[in-house]
Amino acid sequence: MTDRSDTDIEYFAELTAALRSHGRPREEVSATVDDLWGYLAETGTSAQEEFGPVDVFAERLTAAEDGPAGQGTEPRTWKWIADIYADRRQLNHFGDQGWEIERIDRLGRFVARRDPATAMRWEYRREVVNAADRTAKAAELAPEGWELCGHCLYLMYFKRPKAASAGPAADLAELPEVPHQKIFLRNRAQRGKLLLALLSAVVSGTVVSLAVQHGASVTPILIAALLAGVVGGGTAWYGVKRDAVGQVED
């Protein structure tokens, strides 16, 4: 959507207030809201439809964050999310700042941890693997020091201390501040594939539901819609997976 509706403006005003009430710094909140506005402009939906209730969304964005933003001396957990066109770049960028990925949470966020007392540089790699082949892939990479740190759908993420490849150059003399930004959606031109895949899944589910409710009277139309949804969704998912395999970046 090109114009900002009053409803969306009100939504983001409430989100801003909610994030600030959770103790998030003004600069971080501003950067997050700007990113979300940019993402929303590409989806063509409303903020309420895309992100859900303000209070729930704010809770998701701030869940399990400990301590104030900044360097500090205590271990810090930081959660962030990226699409497949930005994830590898951001993983290695923040790995150079001492952030170690512990896992990927149920919301698809990278859960990163950094302890100033023991911080070191980390490097990451991403592999496209079917679920049945995950164990074999992890075993294949283990001799090189790669350790699984999370997986999502057909993507596996591995980490290892950067000293394994860079030696003394991997030493970390000082720690940059905790980043304010948590959302990295780099390639807007490719988001259409993700959106089409999700919409097709919704269409397919709706078709099945209507067929159950209304029976044969609407079956021919529903079959056509279902086929279109399956073809469109399959094509979109194939495109996204192909980009992941080809390591397409913005």
mmCIF file of N, CA and C in Angstrom, residues 137-242:
data_model
loop_
_atom_site.group_PDB
_atom_site.id
_atom_site.type_symbol
_atom_site.label_atom_id
_atom_site.label_comp_id
_atom_site.label_asym_id
_atom_site.label_seq_id
_atom_site.Cartn_x
_atom_site.Cartn_y
_atom_site.Cartn_z
ATOM 1 N N LYS A 137 23.802 -34.404 7.393
ATOM 2 C CA LYS A 137 24.475 -33.134 7.101
ATOM 3 C C LYS A 137 25.271 -32.654 8.312
ATOM 4 N N ALA A 138 24.677 -32.756 9.506
ATOM 5 C CA ALA A 138 25.387 -32.340 10.720
ATOM 6 C C ALA A 138 26.652 -33.176 10.919
ATOM 7 N N ALA A 139 26.553 -34.478 10.657
ATOM 8 C CA ALA A 139 27.721 -35.353 10.798
ATOM 9 C C ALA A 139 28.786 -35.024 9.759
ATOM 10 N N GLU A 140 28.363 -34.643 8.572
ATOM 11 C CA GLU A 140 29.304 -34.300 7.499
ATOM 12 C C GLU A 140 30.130 -33.067 7.840
ATOM 13 N N LEU A 141 29.496 -32.081 8.488
ATOM 14 C CA LEU A 141 30.177 -30.819 8.770
ATOM 15 C C LEU A 141 30.916 -30.810 10.109
ATOM 16 N N ALA A 142 30.587 -31.753 10.984
ATOM 17 C CA ALA A 142 31.185 -31.768 12.323
ATOM 18 C C ALA A 142 32.713 -31.814 12.315
ATOM 19 N N PRO A 143 33.362 -32.608 11.456
ATOM 20 C CA PRO A 143 34.836 -32.644 11.477
ATOM 21 C C PRO A 143 35.490 -31.296 11.194
ATOM 22 N N GLU A 144 34.757 -30.385 10.546
ATOM 23 C CA GLU A 144 35.294 -29.056 10.262
ATOM 24 C C GLU A 144 34.987 -28.066 11.379
ATOM 25 N N GLY A 145 34.399 -28.575 12.468
ATOM 26 C CA GLY A 145 34.110 -27.718 13.608
ATOM 27 C C GLY A 145 32.754 -27.050 13.575
ATOM 28 N N TRP A 146 31.918 -27.379 12.575
ATOM 29 C CA TRP A 146 30.599 -26.756 12.480
ATOM 30 C C TRP A 146 29.608 -27.455 13.410
ATOM 31 N N GLU A 147 28.881 -26.647 14.172
ATOM 32 C CA GLU A 147 27.899 -27.152 15.131
ATOM 33 C C GLU A 147 26.524 -26.588 14.778
ATOM 34 N N LEU A 148 25.516 -27.447 14.764
ATOM 35 C CA LEU A 148 24.159 -26.999 14.459
ATOM 36 C C LEU A 148 23.679 -26.029 15.535
ATOM 37 N N CYS A 149 23.154 -24.886 15.109
ATOM 38 C CA CYS A 149 22.643 -23.914 16.086
ATOM 39 C C CYS A 149 21.174 -23.582 15.848
ATOM 40 N N GLY A 150 20.548 -24.220 14.864
ATOM 41 C CA GLY A 150 19.128 -24.002 14.650
ATOM 42 C C GLY A 150 18.692 -24.450 13.275
ATOM 43 N N HIS A 151 17.411 -24.731 13.144
ATOM 44 C CA HIS A 151 16.872 -25.067 11.829
ATOM 45 C C HIS A 151 15.446 -24.544 11.722
ATOM 46 N N CYS A 152 15.032 -24.268 10.497
ATOM 47 C CA CYS A 152 13.692 -23.759 10.225
ATOM 48 C C CYS A 152 13.291 -24.254 8.841
ATOM 49 N N LEU A 153 12.224 -25.067 8.778
ATOM 50 C CA LEU A 153 11.795 -25.687 7.528
ATOM 51 C C LEU A 153 12.959 -26.461 6.920
ATOM 52 N N TYR A 154 13.389 -26.100 5.714
ATOM 53 C CA TYR A 154 14.471 -26.832 5.053
ATOM 54 C C TYR A 154 15.827 -26.154 5.229
ATOM 55 N N LEU A 155 15.929 -25.197 6.124
ATOM 56 C CA LEU A 155 17.178 -24.475 6.355
ATOM 57 C C LEU A 155 17.832 -24.941 7.657
ATOM 58 N N MET A 156 19.118 -25.237 7.586
ATOM 59 C CA MET A 156 19.905 -25.561 8.770
ATOM 60 C C MET A 156 20.996 -24.508 8.926
ATOM 61 N N TYR A 157 21.221 -24.075 10.155
ATOM 62 C CA TYR A 157 22.233 -23.061 10.435
ATOM 63 C C TYR A 157 23.308 -23.659 11.345
ATOM 64 N N PHE A 158 24.557 -23.399 10.975
ATOM 65 C CA PHE A 158 25.689 -23.932 11.724
ATOM 66 C C PHE A 158 26.603 -22.793 12.174
ATOM 67 N N LYS A 159 27.297 -23.028 13.286
ATOM 68 C CA LYS A 159 28.222 -22.032 13.829
ATOM 69 C C LYS A 159 29.538 -22.704 14.178
ATOM 70 N N ARG A 160 30.589 -21.898 14.240
ATOM 71 C CA ARG A 160 31.863 -22.338 14.801
ATOM 72 C C ARG A 160 32.661 -21.094 15.164
ATOM 73 N N PRO A 161 33.552 -21.200 16.155
ATOM 74 C CA PRO A 161 34.405 -20.057 16.489
ATOM 75 C C PRO A 161 35.216 -19.645 15.269
ATOM 76 N N LYS A 162 35.314 -18.360 15.025
ATOM 77 C CA LYS A 162 36.021 -17.898 13.832
ATOM 78 C C LYS A 162 37.508 -18.214 13.891
ATOM 79 N N ALA A 163 38.010 -18.475 15.065
ATOM 80 C CA ALA A 163 39.424 -18.837 15.200
ATOM 81 C C ALA A 163 39.754 -20.089 14.400
ATOM 82 N N ALA A 164 38.738 -20.918 14.122
ATOM 83 C CA ALA A 164 38.969 -22.144 13.359
ATOM 84 C C ALA A 164 39.440 -21.848 11.947
ATOM 85 N N SER A 165 39.052 -20.687 11.406
ATOM 86 C CA SER A 165 39.457 -20.338 10.039
ATOM 87 C C SER A 165 40.372 -19.121 9.984
ATOM 88 N N ALA A 166 40.279 -18.234 10.985
ATOM 89 C CA ALA A 166 41.037 -16.983 10.935
ATOM 90 C C ALA A 166 42.192 -16.929 11.923
ATOM 91 N N GLY A 167 42.275 -17.879 12.837
ATOM 92 C CA GLY A 167 43.365 -17.889 13.804
ATOM 93 C C GLY A 167 43.337 -16.678 14.726
ATOM 94 N N PRO A 168 44.501 -16.122 15.083
ATOM 95 C CA PRO A 168 44.572 -14.979 16.000
ATOM 96 C C PRO A 168 43.794 -13.759 15.514
ATOM 97 N N ALA A 169 43.574 -13.659 14.206
ATOM 98 C CA ALA A 169 42.832 -12.512 13.670
ATOM 99 C C ALA A 169 41.390 -12.499 14.150
ATOM 100 N N ALA A 170 40.939 -13.616 14.712
ATOM 101 C CA ALA A 170 39.562 -13.711 15.182
ATOM 102 C C ALA A 170 39.389 -13.165 16.595
ATOM 103 N N ASP A 171 40.473 -12.753 17.234
ATOM 104 C CA ASP A 171 40.362 -12.195 18.583
ATOM 105 C C ASP A 171 39.458 -10.972 18.582
ATOM 106 N N LEU A 172 38.709 -10.817 19.665
ATOM 107 C CA LEU A 172 37.758 -9.712 19.781
ATOM 108 C C LEU A 172 38.226 -8.781 20.884
ATOM 109 N N ALA A 173 38.740 -7.624 20.491
ATOM 110 C CA ALA A 173 39.331 -6.693 21.455
ATOM 111 C C ALA A 173 38.271 -5.915 22.225
ATOM 112 N N GLU A 174 37.254 -5.423 21.532
ATOM 113 C CA GLU A 174 36.197 -4.680 22.208
ATOM 114 C C GLU A 174 34.855 -5.022 21.598
ATOM 115 N N LEU A 175 33.799 -4.822 22.379
ATOM 116 C CA LEU A 175 32.462 -5.227 21.957
ATOM 117 C C LEU A 175 31.636 -4.020 21.529
ATOM 118 N N PRO A 176 31.076 -4.059 20.317
ATOM 119 C CA PRO A 176 30.136 -3.009 19.918
ATOM 120 C C PRO A 176 28.881 -3.093 20.791
ATOM 121 N N GLU A 177 28.121 -2.024 20.822
ATOM 122 C CA GLU A 177 26.893 -2.024 21.608
ATOM 123 C C GLU A 177 25.882 -3.013 21.036
ATOM 124 N N VAL A 178 24.935 -3.406 21.874
ATOM 125 C CA VAL A 178 23.853 -4.276 21.419
ATOM 126 C C VAL A 178 23.063 -3.543 20.336
ATOM 127 N N PRO A 179 22.843 -4.152 19.193
ATOM 128 C CA PRO A 179 22.120 -3.464 18.109
ATOM 129 C C PRO A 179 20.698 -3.100 18.519
ATOM 130 N N HIS A 180 20.238 -1.956 18.029
ATOM 131 C CA HIS A 180 18.854 -1.554 18.275
ATOM 132 C C HIS A 180 17.900 -2.279 17.332
ATOM 133 N N GLN A 181 18.338 -2.505 16.116
ATOM 134 C CA GLN A 181 17.467 -3.107 15.114
ATOM 135 C C GLN A 181 17.334 -4.608 15.354
ATOM 136 N N LYS A 182 16.114 -5.140 15.135
ATOM 137 C CA LYS A 182 15.870 -6.566 15.338
ATOM 138 C C LYS A 182 15.277 -7.248 14.112
ATOM 139 N N ILE A 183 14.898 -6.491 13.117
ATOM 140 C CA ILE A 183 14.240 -7.046 11.938
ATOM 141 C C ILE A 183 15.049 -6.676 10.707
ATOM 142 N N PHE A 184 15.437 -7.685 9.929
ATOM 143 C CA PHE A 184 16.256 -7.454 8.741
ATOM 144 C C PHE A 184 15.582 -8.122 7.544
ATOM 145 N N LEU A 185 14.858 -7.326 6.781
ATOM 146 C CA LEU A 185 14.143 -7.800 5.600
ATOM 147 C C LEU A 185 14.718 -7.058 4.415
ATOM 148 N N ARG A 186 15.752 -7.627 3.810
ATOM 149 C CA ARG A 186 16.564 -6.895 2.845
ATOM 150 C C ARG A 186 15.963 -6.782 1.456
ATOM 151 N N ASN A 187 15.515 -7.891 0.908
ATOM 152 C CA ASN A 187 15.184 -7.916 -0.511
ATOM 153 C C ASN A 187 13.685 -7.794 -0.719
ATOM 154 N N ARG A 188 13.199 -6.589 -0.873
ATOM 155 C CA ARG A 188 11.766 -6.385 -1.014
ATOM 156 C C ARG A 188 11.223 -6.975 -2.307
ATOM 157 N N ALA A 189 12.043 -7.004 -3.353
ATOM 158 C CA ALA A 189 11.583 -7.539 -4.631
ATOM 159 C C ALA A 189 11.255 -9.023 -4.521
ATOM 160 N N GLN A 190 11.907 -9.732 -3.582
ATOM 161 C CA GLN A 190 11.697 -11.170 -3.448
ATOM 162 C C GLN A 190 10.592 -11.511 -2.460
ATOM 163 N N ARG A 191 10.100 -10.537 -1.728
ATOM 164 C CA ARG A 191 9.095 -10.846 -0.715
ATOM 165 C C ARG A 191 7.794 -11.336 -1.324
ATOM 166 N N GLY A 192 7.555 -10.953 -2.592
ATOM 167 C CA GLY A 192 6.341 -11.408 -3.254
ATOM 168 C C GLY A 192 6.254 -12.917 -3.295
ATOM 169 N N LYS A 193 7.390 -13.595 -3.427
ATOM 170 C CA LYS A 193 7.389 -15.057 -3.442
ATOM 171 C C LYS A 193 6.905 -15.600 -2.103
ATOM 172 N N LEU A 194 7.415 -15.018 -1.032
ATOM 173 C CA LEU A 194 7.007 -15.464 0.290
ATOM 174 C C LEU A 194 5.527 -15.197 0.513
ATOM 175 N N LEU A 195 5.067 -14.010 0.110
ATOM 176 C CA LEU A 195 3.669 -13.646 0.303
ATOM 177 C C LEU A 195 2.766 -14.550 -0.518
ATOM 178 N N LEU A 196 3.133 -14.816 -1.780
ATOM 179 C CA LEU A 196 2.325 -15.677 -2.634
ATOM 180 C C LEU A 196 2.224 -17.071 -2.047
ATOM 181 N N ALA A 197 3.311 -17.579 -1.527
ATOM 182 C CA ALA A 197 3.290 -18.914 -0.930
ATOM 183 C C ALA A 197 2.331 -18.965 0.254
ATOM 184 N N LEU A 198 2.371 -17.937 1.098
ATOM 185 C CA LEU A 198 1.491 -17.898 2.258
ATOM 186 C C LEU A 198 0.036 -17.740 1.851
ATOM 187 N N LEU A 199 -0.226 -16.853 0.878
ATOM 188 C CA LEU A 199 -1.595 -16.652 0.411
ATOM 189 C C LEU A 199 -2.157 -17.919 -0.218
ATOM 190 N N SER A 200 -1.347 -18.626 -0.964
ATOM 191 C CA SER A 200 -1.792 -19.862 -1.602
ATOM 192 C C SER A 200 -2.156 -20.911 -0.563
ATOM 193 N N ALA A 201 -1.384 -20.946 0.518
ATOM 194 C CA ALA A 201 -1.697 -21.883 1.593
ATOM 195 C C ALA A 201 -3.037 -21.540 2.222
ATOM 196 N N VAL A 202 -3.305 -20.241 2.399
ATOM 197 C CA VAL A 202 -4.584 -19.803 2.955
ATOM 198 C C VAL A 202 -5.727 -20.169 2.021
ATOM 199 N N VAL A 203 -5.537 -19.928 0.713
ATOM 200 C CA VAL A 203 -6.568 -20.262 -0.274
ATOM 201 C C VAL A 203 -6.886 -21.747 -0.234
ATOM 202 N N SER A 204 -5.867 -22.576 -0.203
ATOM 203 C CA SER A 204 -6.072 -24.023 -0.192
ATOM 204 C C SER A 204 -6.862 -24.455 1.041
ATOM 205 N N GLY A 205 -6.516 -23.885 2.190
ATOM 206 C CA GLY A 205 -7.229 -24.220 3.412
ATOM 207 C C GLY A 205 -8.676 -23.779 3.368
ATOM 208 N N THR A 206 -8.924 -22.593 2.808
ATOM 209 C CA THR A 206 -10.289 -22.079 2.691
ATOM 210 C C THR A 206 -11.120 -22.948 1.765
ATOM 211 N N VAL A 207 -10.529 -23.374 0.654
ATOM 212 C CA VAL A 207 -11.232 -24.224 -0.311
ATOM 213 C C VAL A 207 -11.685 -25.520 0.341
ATOM 214 N N VAL A 208 -10.807 -26.152 1.070
ATOM 215 C CA VAL A 208 -11.161 -27.403 1.736
ATOM 216 C C VAL A 208 -12.298 -27.184 2.722
ATOM 217 N N SER A 209 -12.234 -26.086 3.469
ATOM 218 C CA SER A 209 -13.270 -25.785 4.451
ATOM 219 C C SER A 209 -14.627 -25.589 3.784
ATOM 220 N N LEU A 210 -14.655 -24.837 2.671
ATOM 221 C CA LEU A 210 -15.913 -24.592 1.960
ATOM 222 C C LEU A 210 -16.476 -25.870 1.360
ATOM 223 N N ALA A 211 -15.609 -26.718 0.854
ATOM 224 C CA ALA A 211 -16.063 -27.978 0.267
ATOM 225 C C ALA A 211 -16.743 -28.846 1.319
ATOM 226 N N VAL A 212 -16.195 -28.856 2.514
ATOM 227 C CA VAL A 212 -16.781 -29.639 3.596
ATOM 228 C C VAL A 212 -18.142 -29.085 3.982
ATOM 229 N N GLN A 213 -18.274 -27.752 3.982
ATOM 230 C CA GLN A 213 -19.512 -27.119 4.422
ATOM 231 C C GLN A 213 -20.623 -27.179 3.379
ATOM 232 N N HIS A 214 -20.273 -26.986 2.093
ATOM 233 C CA HIS A 214 -21.302 -26.817 1.061
ATOM 234 C C HIS A 214 -21.418 -27.980 0.096
ATOM 235 N N GLY A 215 -20.511 -28.914 0.139
ATOM 236 C CA GLY A 215 -20.652 -30.121 -0.654
ATOM 237 C C GLY A 215 -20.498 -29.936 -2.144
ATOM 238 N N ALA A 216 -21.201 -30.777 -2.917
ATOM 239 C CA ALA A 216 -20.990 -30.878 -4.361
ATOM 240 C C ALA A 216 -21.401 -29.638 -5.132
ATOM 241 N N SER A 217 -22.278 -28.791 -4.584
ATOM 242 C CA SER A 217 -22.778 -27.634 -5.327
ATOM 243 C C SER A 217 -21.684 -26.654 -5.706
ATOM 244 N N VAL A 218 -20.622 -26.624 -4.954
ATOM 245 C CA VAL A 218 -19.544 -25.685 -5.263
ATOM 246 C C VAL A 218 -18.244 -26.406 -5.617
ATOM 247 N N THR A 219 -18.313 -27.714 -5.731
ATOM 248 C CA THR A 219 -17.090 -28.495 -5.942
ATOM 249 C C THR A 219 -16.295 -28.102 -7.177
ATOM 250 N N PRO A 220 -16.907 -27.950 -8.387
ATOM 251 C CA PRO A 220 -16.101 -27.608 -9.572
ATOM 252 C C PRO A 220 -15.313 -26.317 -9.409
ATOM 253 N N ILE A 221 -15.972 -25.284 -8.880
ATOM 254 C CA ILE A 221 -15.292 -24.001 -8.685
ATOM 255 C C ILE A 221 -14.174 -24.143 -7.662
ATOM 256 N N LEU A 222 -14.467 -24.880 -6.601
ATOM 257 C CA LEU A 222 -13.470 -25.037 -5.549
ATOM 258 C C LEU A 222 -12.266 -25.834 -6.024
ATOM 259 N N ILE A 223 -12.522 -26.832 -6.861
ATOM 260 C CA ILE A 223 -11.403 -27.612 -7.388
ATOM 261 C C ILE A 223 -10.481 -26.727 -8.214
ATOM 262 N N ALA A 224 -11.085 -25.860 -9.037
ATOM 263 C CA ALA A 224 -10.277 -24.947 -9.850
ATOM 264 C C ALA A 224 -9.466 -24.015 -8.962
ATOM 265 N N ALA A 225 -10.104 -23.490 -7.905
ATOM 266 C CA ALA A 225 -9.402 -22.590 -6.989
ATOM 267 C C ALA A 225 -8.286 -23.321 -6.254
ATOM 268 N N LEU A 226 -8.578 -24.568 -5.863
ATOM 269 C CA LEU A 226 -7.571 -25.346 -5.153
ATOM 270 C C LEU A 226 -6.359 -25.609 -6.034
ATOM 271 N N LEU A 227 -6.622 -25.975 -7.293
ATOM 272 C CA LEU A 227 -5.515 -26.217 -8.213
ATOM 273 C C LEU A 227 -4.675 -24.965 -8.408
ATOM 274 N N ALA A 228 -5.357 -23.818 -8.539
ATOM 275 C CA ALA A 228 -4.627 -22.559 -8.707
ATOM 276 C C ALA A 228 -3.785 -22.263 -7.479
ATOM 277 N N GLY A 229 -4.368 -22.521 -6.296
ATOM 278 C CA GLY A 229 -3.624 -22.280 -5.063
ATOM 279 C C GLY A 229 -2.419 -23.179 -4.932
ATOM 280 N N VAL A 230 -2.612 -24.455 -5.276
ATOM 281 C CA VAL A 230 -1.503 -25.404 -5.174
ATOM 282 C C VAL A 230 -0.391 -25.053 -6.146
ATOM 283 N N VAL A 231 -0.774 -24.739 -7.400
ATOM 284 C CA VAL A 231 0.229 -24.389 -8.406
ATOM 285 C C VAL A 231 0.966 -23.112 -8.019
ATOM 286 N N GLY A 232 0.185 -22.082 -7.615
ATOM 287 C CA GLY A 232 0.804 -20.815 -7.231
ATOM 288 C C GLY A 232 1.697 -20.958 -6.023
ATOM 289 N N GLY A 233 1.189 -21.675 -5.001
ATOM 290 C CA GLY A 233 1.987 -21.860 -3.796
ATOM 291 C C GLY A 233 3.219 -22.697 -4.047
ATOM 292 N N GLY A 234 3.054 -23.772 -4.832
ATOM 293 C CA GLY A 234 4.204 -24.619 -5.139
ATOM 294 C C GLY A 234 5.274 -23.865 -5.890
ATOM 295 N N THR A 235 4.836 -23.039 -6.848
ATOM 296 C CA THR A 235 5.795 -22.241 -7.616
ATOM 297 C C THR A 235 6.527 -21.254 -6.718
ATOM 298 N N ALA A 236 5.764 -20.615 -5.812
ATOM 299 C CA ALA A 236 6.378 -19.632 -4.909
ATOM 300 C C ALA A 236 7.378 -20.296 -3.974
ATOM 301 N N TRP A 237 6.964 -21.423 -3.347
ATOM 302 C CA TRP A 237 7.881 -22.104 -2.442
ATOM 303 C C TRP A 237 9.112 -22.610 -3.176
ATOM 304 N N TYR A 238 8.906 -23.087 -4.403
ATOM 305 C CA TYR A 238 10.053 -23.539 -5.191
ATOM 306 C C TYR A 238 11.011 -22.381 -5.440
ATOM 307 N N GLY A 239 10.436 -21.200 -5.748
ATOM 308 C CA GLY A 239 11.280 -20.031 -5.994
ATOM 309 C C GLY A 239 12.073 -19.629 -4.773
ATOM 310 N N VAL A 240 11.425 -19.660 -3.610
ATOM 311 C CA VAL A 240 12.116 -19.304 -2.369
ATOM 312 C C VAL A 240 13.223 -20.310 -2.070
ATOM 313 N N LYS A 241 12.907 -21.602 -2.208
ATOM 314 C CA LYS A 241 13.916 -22.624 -1.930
ATOM 315 C C LYS A 241 15.065 -22.539 -2.929
ATOM 316 N N ARG A 242 14.732 -22.256 -4.193
ATOM 317 C CA ARG A 242 15.780 -22.116 -5.210
ATOM 318 C C ARG A 242 16.704 -20.959 -4.865
#
